[in-house]
mmCIF file of C-alpha atoms and ligand atoms in Angstrom:
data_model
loop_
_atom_site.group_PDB
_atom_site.id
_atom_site.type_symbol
_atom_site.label_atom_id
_atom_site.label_comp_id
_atom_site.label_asym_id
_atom_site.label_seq_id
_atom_site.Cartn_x
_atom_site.Cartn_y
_atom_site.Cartn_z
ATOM 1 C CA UNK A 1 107.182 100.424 98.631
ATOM 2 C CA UNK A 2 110.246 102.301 100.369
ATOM 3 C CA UNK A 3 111.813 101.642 103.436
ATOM 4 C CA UNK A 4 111.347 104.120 105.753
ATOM 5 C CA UNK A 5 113.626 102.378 108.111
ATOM 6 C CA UNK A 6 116.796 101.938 106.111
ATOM 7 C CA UNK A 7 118.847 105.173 106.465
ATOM 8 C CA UNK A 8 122.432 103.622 105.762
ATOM 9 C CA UNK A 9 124.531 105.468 103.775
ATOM 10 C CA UNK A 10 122.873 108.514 104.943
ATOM 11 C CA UNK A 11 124.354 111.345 107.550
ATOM 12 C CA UNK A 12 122.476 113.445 109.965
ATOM 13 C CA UNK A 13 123.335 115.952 111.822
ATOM 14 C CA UNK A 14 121.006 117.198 115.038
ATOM 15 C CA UNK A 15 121.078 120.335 117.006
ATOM 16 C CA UNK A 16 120.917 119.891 120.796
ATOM 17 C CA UNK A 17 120.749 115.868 121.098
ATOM 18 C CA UNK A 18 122.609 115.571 124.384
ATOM 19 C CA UNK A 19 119.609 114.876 125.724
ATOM 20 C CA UNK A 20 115.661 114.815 125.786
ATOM 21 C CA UNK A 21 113.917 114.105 121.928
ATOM 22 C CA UNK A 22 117.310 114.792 120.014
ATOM 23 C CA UNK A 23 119.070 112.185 121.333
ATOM 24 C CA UNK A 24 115.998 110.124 120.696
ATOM 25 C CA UNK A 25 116.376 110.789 117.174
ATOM 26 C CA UNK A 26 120.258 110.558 116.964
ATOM 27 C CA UNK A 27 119.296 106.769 118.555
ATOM 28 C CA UNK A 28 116.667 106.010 116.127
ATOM 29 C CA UNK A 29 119.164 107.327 112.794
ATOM 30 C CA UNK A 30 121.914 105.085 114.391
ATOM 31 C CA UNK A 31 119.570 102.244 114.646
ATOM 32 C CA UNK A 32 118.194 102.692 110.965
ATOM 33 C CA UNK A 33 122.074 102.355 109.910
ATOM 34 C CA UNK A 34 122.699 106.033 109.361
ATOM 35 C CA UNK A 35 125.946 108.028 110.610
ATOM 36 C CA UNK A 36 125.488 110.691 112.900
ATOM 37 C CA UNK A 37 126.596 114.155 114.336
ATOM 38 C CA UNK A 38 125.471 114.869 118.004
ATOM 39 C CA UNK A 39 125.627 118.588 119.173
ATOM 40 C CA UNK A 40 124.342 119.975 122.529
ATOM 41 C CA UNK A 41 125.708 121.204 126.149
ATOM 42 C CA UNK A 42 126.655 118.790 128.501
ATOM 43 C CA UNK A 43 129.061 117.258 130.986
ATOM 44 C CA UNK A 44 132.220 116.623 128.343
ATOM 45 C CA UNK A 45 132.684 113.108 130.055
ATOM 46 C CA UNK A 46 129.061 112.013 129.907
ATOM 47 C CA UNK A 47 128.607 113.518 126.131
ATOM 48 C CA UNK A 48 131.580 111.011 124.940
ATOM 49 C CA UNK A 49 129.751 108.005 127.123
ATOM 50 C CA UNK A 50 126.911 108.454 124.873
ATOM 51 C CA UNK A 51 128.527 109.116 121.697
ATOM 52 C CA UNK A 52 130.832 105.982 122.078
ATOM 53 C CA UNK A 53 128.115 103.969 123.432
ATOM 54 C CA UNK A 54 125.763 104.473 120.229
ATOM 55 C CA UNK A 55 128.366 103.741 118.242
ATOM 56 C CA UNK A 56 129.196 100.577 119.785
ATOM 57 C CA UNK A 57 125.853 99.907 120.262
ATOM 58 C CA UNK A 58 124.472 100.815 116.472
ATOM 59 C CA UNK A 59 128.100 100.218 114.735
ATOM 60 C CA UNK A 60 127.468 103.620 112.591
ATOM 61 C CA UNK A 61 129.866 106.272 112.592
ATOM 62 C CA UNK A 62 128.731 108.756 115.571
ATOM 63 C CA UNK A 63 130.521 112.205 115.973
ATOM 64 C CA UNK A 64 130.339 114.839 118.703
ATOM 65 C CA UNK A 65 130.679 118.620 117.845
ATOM 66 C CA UNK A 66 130.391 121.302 120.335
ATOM 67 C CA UNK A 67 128.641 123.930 118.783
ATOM 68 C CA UNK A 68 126.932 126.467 120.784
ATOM 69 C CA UNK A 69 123.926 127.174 119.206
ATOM 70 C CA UNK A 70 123.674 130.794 119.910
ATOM 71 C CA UNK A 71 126.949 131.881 118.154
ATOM 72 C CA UNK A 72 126.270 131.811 114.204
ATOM 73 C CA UNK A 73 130.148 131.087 113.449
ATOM 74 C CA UNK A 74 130.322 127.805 115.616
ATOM 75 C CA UNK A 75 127.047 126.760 113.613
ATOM 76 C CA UNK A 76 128.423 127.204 110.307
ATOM 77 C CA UNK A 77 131.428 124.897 111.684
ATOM 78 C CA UNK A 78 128.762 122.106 112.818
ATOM 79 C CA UNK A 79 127.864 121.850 109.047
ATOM 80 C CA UNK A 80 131.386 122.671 107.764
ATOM 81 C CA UNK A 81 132.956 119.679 109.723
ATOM 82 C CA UNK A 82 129.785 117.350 109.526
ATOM 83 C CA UNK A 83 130.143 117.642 105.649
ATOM 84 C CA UNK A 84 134.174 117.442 105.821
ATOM 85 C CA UNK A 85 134.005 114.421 108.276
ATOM 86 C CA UNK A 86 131.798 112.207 106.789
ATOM 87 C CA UNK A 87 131.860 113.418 102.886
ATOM 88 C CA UNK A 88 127.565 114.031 103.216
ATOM 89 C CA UNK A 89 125.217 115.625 104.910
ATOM 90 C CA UNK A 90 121.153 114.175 104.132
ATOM 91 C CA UNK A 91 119.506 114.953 107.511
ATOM 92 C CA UNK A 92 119.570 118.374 109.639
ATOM 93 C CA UNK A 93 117.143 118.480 112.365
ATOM 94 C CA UNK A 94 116.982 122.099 113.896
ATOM 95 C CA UNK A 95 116.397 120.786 117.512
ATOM 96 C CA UNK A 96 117.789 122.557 120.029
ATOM 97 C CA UNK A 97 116.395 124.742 122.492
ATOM 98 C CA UNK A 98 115.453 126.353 125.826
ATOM 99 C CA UNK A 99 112.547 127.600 127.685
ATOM 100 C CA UNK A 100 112.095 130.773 130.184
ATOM 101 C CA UNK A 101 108.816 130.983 131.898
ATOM 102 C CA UNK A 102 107.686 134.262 133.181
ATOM 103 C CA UNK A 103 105.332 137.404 133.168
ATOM 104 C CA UNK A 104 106.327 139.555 129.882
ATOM 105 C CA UNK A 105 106.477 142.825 131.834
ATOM 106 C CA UNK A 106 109.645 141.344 134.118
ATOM 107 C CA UNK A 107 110.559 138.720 131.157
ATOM 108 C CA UNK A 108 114.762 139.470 131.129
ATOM 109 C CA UNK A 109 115.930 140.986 128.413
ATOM 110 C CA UNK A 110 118.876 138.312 128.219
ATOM 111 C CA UNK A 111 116.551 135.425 128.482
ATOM 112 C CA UNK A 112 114.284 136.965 125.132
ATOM 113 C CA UNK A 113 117.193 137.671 123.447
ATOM 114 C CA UNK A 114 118.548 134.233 124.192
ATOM 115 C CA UNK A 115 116.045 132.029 123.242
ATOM 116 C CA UNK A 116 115.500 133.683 119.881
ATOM 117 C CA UNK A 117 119.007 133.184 119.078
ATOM 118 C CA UNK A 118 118.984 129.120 120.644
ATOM 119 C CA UNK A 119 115.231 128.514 119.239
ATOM 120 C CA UNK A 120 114.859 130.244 116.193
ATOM 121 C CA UNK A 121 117.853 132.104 114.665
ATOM 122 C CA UNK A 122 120.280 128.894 115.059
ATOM 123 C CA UNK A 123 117.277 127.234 112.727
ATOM 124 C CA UNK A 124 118.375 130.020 109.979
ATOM 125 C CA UNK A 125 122.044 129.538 110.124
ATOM 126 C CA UNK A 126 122.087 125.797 110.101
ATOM 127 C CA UNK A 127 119.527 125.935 107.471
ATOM 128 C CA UNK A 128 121.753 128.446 105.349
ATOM 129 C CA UNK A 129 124.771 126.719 105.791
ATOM 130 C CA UNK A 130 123.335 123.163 104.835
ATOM 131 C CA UNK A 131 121.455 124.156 101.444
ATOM 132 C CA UNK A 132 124.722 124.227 99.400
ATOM 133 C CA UNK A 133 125.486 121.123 100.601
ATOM 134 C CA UNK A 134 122.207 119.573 100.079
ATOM 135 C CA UNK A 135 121.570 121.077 96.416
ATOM 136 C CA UNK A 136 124.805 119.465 95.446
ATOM 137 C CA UNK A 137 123.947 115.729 96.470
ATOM 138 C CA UNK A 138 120.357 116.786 94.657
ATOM 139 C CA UNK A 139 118.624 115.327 98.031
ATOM 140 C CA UNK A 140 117.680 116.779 101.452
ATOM 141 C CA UNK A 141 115.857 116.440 104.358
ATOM 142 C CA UNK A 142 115.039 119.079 106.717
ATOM 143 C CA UNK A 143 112.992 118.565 110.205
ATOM 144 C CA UNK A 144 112.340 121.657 111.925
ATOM 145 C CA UNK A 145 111.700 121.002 116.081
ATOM 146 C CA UNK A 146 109.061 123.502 116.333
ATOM 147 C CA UNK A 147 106.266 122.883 119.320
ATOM 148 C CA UNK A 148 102.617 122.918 120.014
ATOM 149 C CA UNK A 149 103.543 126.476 120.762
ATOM 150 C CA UNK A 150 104.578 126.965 117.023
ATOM 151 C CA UNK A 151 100.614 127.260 116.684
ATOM 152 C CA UNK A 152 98.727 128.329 120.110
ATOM 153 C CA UNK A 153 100.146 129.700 123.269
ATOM 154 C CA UNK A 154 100.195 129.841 126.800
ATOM 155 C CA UNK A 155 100.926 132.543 129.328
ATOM 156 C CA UNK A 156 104.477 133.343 130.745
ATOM 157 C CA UNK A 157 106.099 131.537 127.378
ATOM 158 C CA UNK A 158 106.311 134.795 125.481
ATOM 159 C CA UNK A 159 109.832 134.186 123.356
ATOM 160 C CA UNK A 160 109.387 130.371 123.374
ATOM 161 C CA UNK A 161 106.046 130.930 121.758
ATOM 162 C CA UNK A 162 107.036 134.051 119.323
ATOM 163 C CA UNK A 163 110.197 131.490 118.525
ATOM 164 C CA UNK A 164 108.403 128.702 117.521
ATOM 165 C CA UNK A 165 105.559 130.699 115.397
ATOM 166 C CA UNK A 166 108.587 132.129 113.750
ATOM 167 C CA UNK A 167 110.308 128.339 113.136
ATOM 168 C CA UNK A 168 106.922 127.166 111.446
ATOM 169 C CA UNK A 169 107.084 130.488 109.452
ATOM 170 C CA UNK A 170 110.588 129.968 108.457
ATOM 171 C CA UNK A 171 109.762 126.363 107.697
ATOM 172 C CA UNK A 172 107.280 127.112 105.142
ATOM 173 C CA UNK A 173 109.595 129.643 103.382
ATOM 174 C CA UNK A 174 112.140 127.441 103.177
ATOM 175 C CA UNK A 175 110.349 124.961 101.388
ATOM 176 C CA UNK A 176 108.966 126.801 98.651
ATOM 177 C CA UNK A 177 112.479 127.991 98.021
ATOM 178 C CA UNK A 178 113.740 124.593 97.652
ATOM 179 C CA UNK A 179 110.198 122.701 96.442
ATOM 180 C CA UNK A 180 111.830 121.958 92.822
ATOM 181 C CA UNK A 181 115.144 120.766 94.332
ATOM 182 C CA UNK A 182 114.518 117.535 96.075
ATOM 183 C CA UNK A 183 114.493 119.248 99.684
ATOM 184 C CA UNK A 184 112.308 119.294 101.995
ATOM 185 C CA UNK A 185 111.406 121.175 104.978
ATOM 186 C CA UNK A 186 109.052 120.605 107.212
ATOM 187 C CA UNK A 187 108.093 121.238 111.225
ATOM 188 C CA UNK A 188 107.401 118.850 113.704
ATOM 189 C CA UNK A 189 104.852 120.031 116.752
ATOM 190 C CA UNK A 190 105.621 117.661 119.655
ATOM 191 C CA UNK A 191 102.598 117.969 122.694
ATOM 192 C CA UNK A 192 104.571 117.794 126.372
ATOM 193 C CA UNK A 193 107.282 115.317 126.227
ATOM 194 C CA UNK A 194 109.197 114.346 129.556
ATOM 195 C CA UNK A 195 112.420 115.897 129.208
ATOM 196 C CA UNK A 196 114.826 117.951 131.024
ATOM 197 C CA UNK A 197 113.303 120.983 129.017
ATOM 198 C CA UNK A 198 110.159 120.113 131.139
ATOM 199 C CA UNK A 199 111.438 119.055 134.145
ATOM 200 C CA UNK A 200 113.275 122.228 134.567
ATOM 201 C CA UNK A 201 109.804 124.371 133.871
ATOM 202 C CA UNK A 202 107.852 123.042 136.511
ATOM 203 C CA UNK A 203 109.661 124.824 139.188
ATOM 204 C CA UNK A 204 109.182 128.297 137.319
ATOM 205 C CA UNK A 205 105.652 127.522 136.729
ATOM 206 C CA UNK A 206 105.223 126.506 140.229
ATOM 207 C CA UNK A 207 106.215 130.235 141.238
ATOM 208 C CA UNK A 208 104.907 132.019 138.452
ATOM 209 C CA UNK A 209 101.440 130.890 138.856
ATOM 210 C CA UNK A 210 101.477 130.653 142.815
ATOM 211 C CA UNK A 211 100.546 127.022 142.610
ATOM 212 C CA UNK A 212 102.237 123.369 143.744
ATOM 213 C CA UNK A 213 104.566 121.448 141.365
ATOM 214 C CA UNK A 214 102.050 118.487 141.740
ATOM 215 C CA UNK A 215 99.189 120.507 140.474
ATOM 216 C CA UNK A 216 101.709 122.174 138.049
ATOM 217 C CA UNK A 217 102.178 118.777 136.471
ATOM 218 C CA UNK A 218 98.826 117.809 136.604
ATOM 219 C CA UNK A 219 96.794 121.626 135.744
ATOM 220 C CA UNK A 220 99.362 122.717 133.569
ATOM 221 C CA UNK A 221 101.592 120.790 131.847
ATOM 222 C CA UNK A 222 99.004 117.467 131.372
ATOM 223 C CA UNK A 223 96.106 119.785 131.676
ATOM 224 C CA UNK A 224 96.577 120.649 127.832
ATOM 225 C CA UNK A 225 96.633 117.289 126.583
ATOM 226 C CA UNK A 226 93.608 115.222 126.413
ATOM 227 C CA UNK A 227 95.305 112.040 126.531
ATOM 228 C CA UNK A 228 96.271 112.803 130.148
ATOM 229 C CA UNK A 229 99.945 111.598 129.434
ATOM 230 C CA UNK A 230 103.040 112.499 127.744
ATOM 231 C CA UNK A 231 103.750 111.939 124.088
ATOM 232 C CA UNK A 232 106.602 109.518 123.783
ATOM 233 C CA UNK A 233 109.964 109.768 122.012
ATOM 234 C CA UNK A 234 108.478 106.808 119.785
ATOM 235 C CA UNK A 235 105.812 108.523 118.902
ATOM 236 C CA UNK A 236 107.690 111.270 117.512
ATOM 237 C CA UNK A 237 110.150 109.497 116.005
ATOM 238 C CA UNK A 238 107.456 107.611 113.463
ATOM 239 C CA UNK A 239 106.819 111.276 111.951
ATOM 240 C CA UNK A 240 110.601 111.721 111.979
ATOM 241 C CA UNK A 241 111.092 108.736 110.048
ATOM 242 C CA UNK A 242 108.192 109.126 107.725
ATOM 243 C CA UNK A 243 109.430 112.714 106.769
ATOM 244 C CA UNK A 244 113.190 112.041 106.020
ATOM 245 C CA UNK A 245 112.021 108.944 104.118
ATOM 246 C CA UNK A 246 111.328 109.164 100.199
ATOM 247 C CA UNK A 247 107.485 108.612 100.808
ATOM 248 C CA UNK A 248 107.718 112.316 102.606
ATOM 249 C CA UNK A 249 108.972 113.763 99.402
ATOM 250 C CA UNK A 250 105.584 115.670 99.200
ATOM 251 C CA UNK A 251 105.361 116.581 102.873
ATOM 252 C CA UNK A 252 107.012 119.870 102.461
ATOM 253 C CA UNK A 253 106.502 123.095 103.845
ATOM 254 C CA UNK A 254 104.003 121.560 106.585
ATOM 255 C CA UNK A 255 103.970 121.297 110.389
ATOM 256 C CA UNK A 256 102.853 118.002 111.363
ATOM 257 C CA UNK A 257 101.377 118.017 115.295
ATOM 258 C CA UNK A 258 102.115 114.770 117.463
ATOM 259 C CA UNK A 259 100.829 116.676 120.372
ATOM 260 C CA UNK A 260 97.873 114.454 122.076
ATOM 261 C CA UNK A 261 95.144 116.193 120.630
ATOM 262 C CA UNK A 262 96.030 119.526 122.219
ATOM 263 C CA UNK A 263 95.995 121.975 119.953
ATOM 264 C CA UNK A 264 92.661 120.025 118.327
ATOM 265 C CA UNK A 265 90.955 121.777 121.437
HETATM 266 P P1 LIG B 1 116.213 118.956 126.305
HETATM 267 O O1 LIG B 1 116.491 120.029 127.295
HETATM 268 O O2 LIG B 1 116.373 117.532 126.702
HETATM 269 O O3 LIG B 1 117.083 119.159 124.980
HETATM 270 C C1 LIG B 1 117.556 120.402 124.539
HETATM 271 C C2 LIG B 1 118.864 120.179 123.840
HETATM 272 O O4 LIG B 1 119.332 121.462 123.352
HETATM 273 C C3 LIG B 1 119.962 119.633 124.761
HETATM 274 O O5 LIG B 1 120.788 118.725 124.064
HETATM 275 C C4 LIG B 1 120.766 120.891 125.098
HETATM 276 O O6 LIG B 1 122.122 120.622 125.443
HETATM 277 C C5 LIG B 1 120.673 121.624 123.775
HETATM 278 N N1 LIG B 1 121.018 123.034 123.905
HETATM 279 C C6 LIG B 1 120.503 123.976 124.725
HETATM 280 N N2 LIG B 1 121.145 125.143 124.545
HETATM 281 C C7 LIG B 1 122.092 124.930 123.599
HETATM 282 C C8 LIG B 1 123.082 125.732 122.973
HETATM 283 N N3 LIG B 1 123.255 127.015 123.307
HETATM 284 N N4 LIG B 1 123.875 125.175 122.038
HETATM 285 C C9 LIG B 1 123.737 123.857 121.697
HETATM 286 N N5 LIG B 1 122.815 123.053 122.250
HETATM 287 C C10 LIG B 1 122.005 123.595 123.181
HETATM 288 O O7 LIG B 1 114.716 119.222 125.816
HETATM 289 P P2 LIG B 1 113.848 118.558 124.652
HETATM 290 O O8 LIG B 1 112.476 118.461 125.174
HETATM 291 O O9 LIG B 1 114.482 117.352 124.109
HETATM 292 O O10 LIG B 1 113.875 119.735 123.580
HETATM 293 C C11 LIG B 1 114.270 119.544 122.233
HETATM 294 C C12 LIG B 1 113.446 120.459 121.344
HETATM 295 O O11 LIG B 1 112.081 120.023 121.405
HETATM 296 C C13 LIG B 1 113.451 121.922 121.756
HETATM 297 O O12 LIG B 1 113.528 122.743 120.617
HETATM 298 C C14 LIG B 1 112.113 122.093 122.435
HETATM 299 O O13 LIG B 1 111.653 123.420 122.377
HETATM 300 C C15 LIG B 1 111.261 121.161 121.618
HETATM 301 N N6 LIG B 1 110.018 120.739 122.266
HETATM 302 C C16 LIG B 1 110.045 120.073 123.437
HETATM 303 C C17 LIG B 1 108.837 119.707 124.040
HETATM 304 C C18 LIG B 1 108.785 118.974 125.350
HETATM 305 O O14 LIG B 1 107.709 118.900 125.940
HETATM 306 N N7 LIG B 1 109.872 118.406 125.834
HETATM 307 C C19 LIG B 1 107.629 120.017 123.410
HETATM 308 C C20 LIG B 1 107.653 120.706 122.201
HETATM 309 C C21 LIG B 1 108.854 121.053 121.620
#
């Protein structure tokens, strides 16, 4: 049997975990013994906290790189100093992203055009950049953070759900280019998880749909998930772990939902 727990010796490197569910996973790679490479915004001061406290806490090697996700040269330099800092690179999780909730006819151009770039075309470029690497140790993992709204949708989500559809597309291409090379890449489809992503949205969807943030929470944003609650960091780190482990050598070119039973419905 393999351990799915033991990543020492390994290096990942994940998009937007400043916060919310990749930070989760930075904490769970740390704890499984492997290095890792934080990226996301954030209050400089605060970022270094948690860098230098995961390292303390986990005693792996944890680095911080600044990389705005929108600007395709900055990602190539993610991967470029990843690789050149710590000599590998096994894990990329495409995580990071933002949400904009409103009517398509006054959606803002700036706000389509960004989320594209943040949610799905940062996916491409990380992806692109990390393959060379990746073909060269003959071993790779790739964990795409797609969404519940990879596969249905919802009103007033328009570019966060056209995004996501397209990450799940993108995810399957990817692996059949790469099936007979030892790399994987597959899509993760997390339900409502509390982070700031969601936090933020409830005010928007308060407005949009004329309704309370109480019955927002409760109509909206639980309403979709028939376990009434919010799927856990845990939770979707299991998946994480079981897909970037040897027994997930076969799980490629799926999208594997961790969503409550949502999208069951
Ligand atoms: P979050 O807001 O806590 O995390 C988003 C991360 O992306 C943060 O670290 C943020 O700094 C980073 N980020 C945003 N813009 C960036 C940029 N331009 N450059 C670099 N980093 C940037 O939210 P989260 O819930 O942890 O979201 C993580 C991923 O999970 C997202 O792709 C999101 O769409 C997806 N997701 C979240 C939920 C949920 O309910 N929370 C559900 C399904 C999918």
């Amino acid at each position: 049997m393999f351990a799915m727990n033991d990543l020492k010796g390994q290096v990942a490197v994940i998009t937007g975990s400043t916060s919310g569910i990749g930070l989760a996973f930075a904490r769970t790679v740390a704890l499984c013994g492997g290095d890792v490479v934080l990226n996301g915004l954030g209050d400089p001061d605060a970022i270094e906290k948690t860098r230098a406290d995961l390292a303390a806490e986990t005693g792996v090697q944890v680095l911080y790189h600044p990389a705005d996700m929108s600007q395709p040269d900055q990602i190539a330099d993610l991967i470029e100093t990843a690789w050149r800092k710590l000599g590998r690179i096994d894990i990329l999780v495409n995580n990071a992203g933002i949400q904009h909730v409103e009517a398509v006819e006054s959606f803002p151009d700036s706000a389509w055009e960004k989320i594209i770039s943040i949610n799905l075309s940062s996916t491409f470029y990380a992806t692109k950049a990390v393959i060379p690497v990746m073909k060269a140790q003959g071993r790779g993992r790739i964990v795409n953070i797609a969404s519940a709204h990879g596969l249905v949708a919802s009103p007033f989500k328009s570019a966060y759900v056209a995004a996501k559809h397209g990450v799940i597309g993108f995810t399957k291409t990817v692996a059949l280019e790469l099936a007979q090379q030892n790399i994987t890449c597959t899509a993760i489809c997390p339900g409502f998880v509390e982070t700031p992503i969601v936090e933020k949205q409830i005010e928007d969807q308060a407005r949009t749909r004329n309704m309370s943030k109480e019955d927002v929470m409760k109509n909206v944003i639980l309403g979709s998930q028939p376990t009434k609650r919010f799927v856990t960091t845990d939770e979707l780190a299991g998946i994480f772990l079981y897909l970037v482990s040897d027994l997930g050598a076969s799980a490629n070119g799926s999208h594997y939902s961790v969503d409550g039973g949502w999208t069951a419905q």
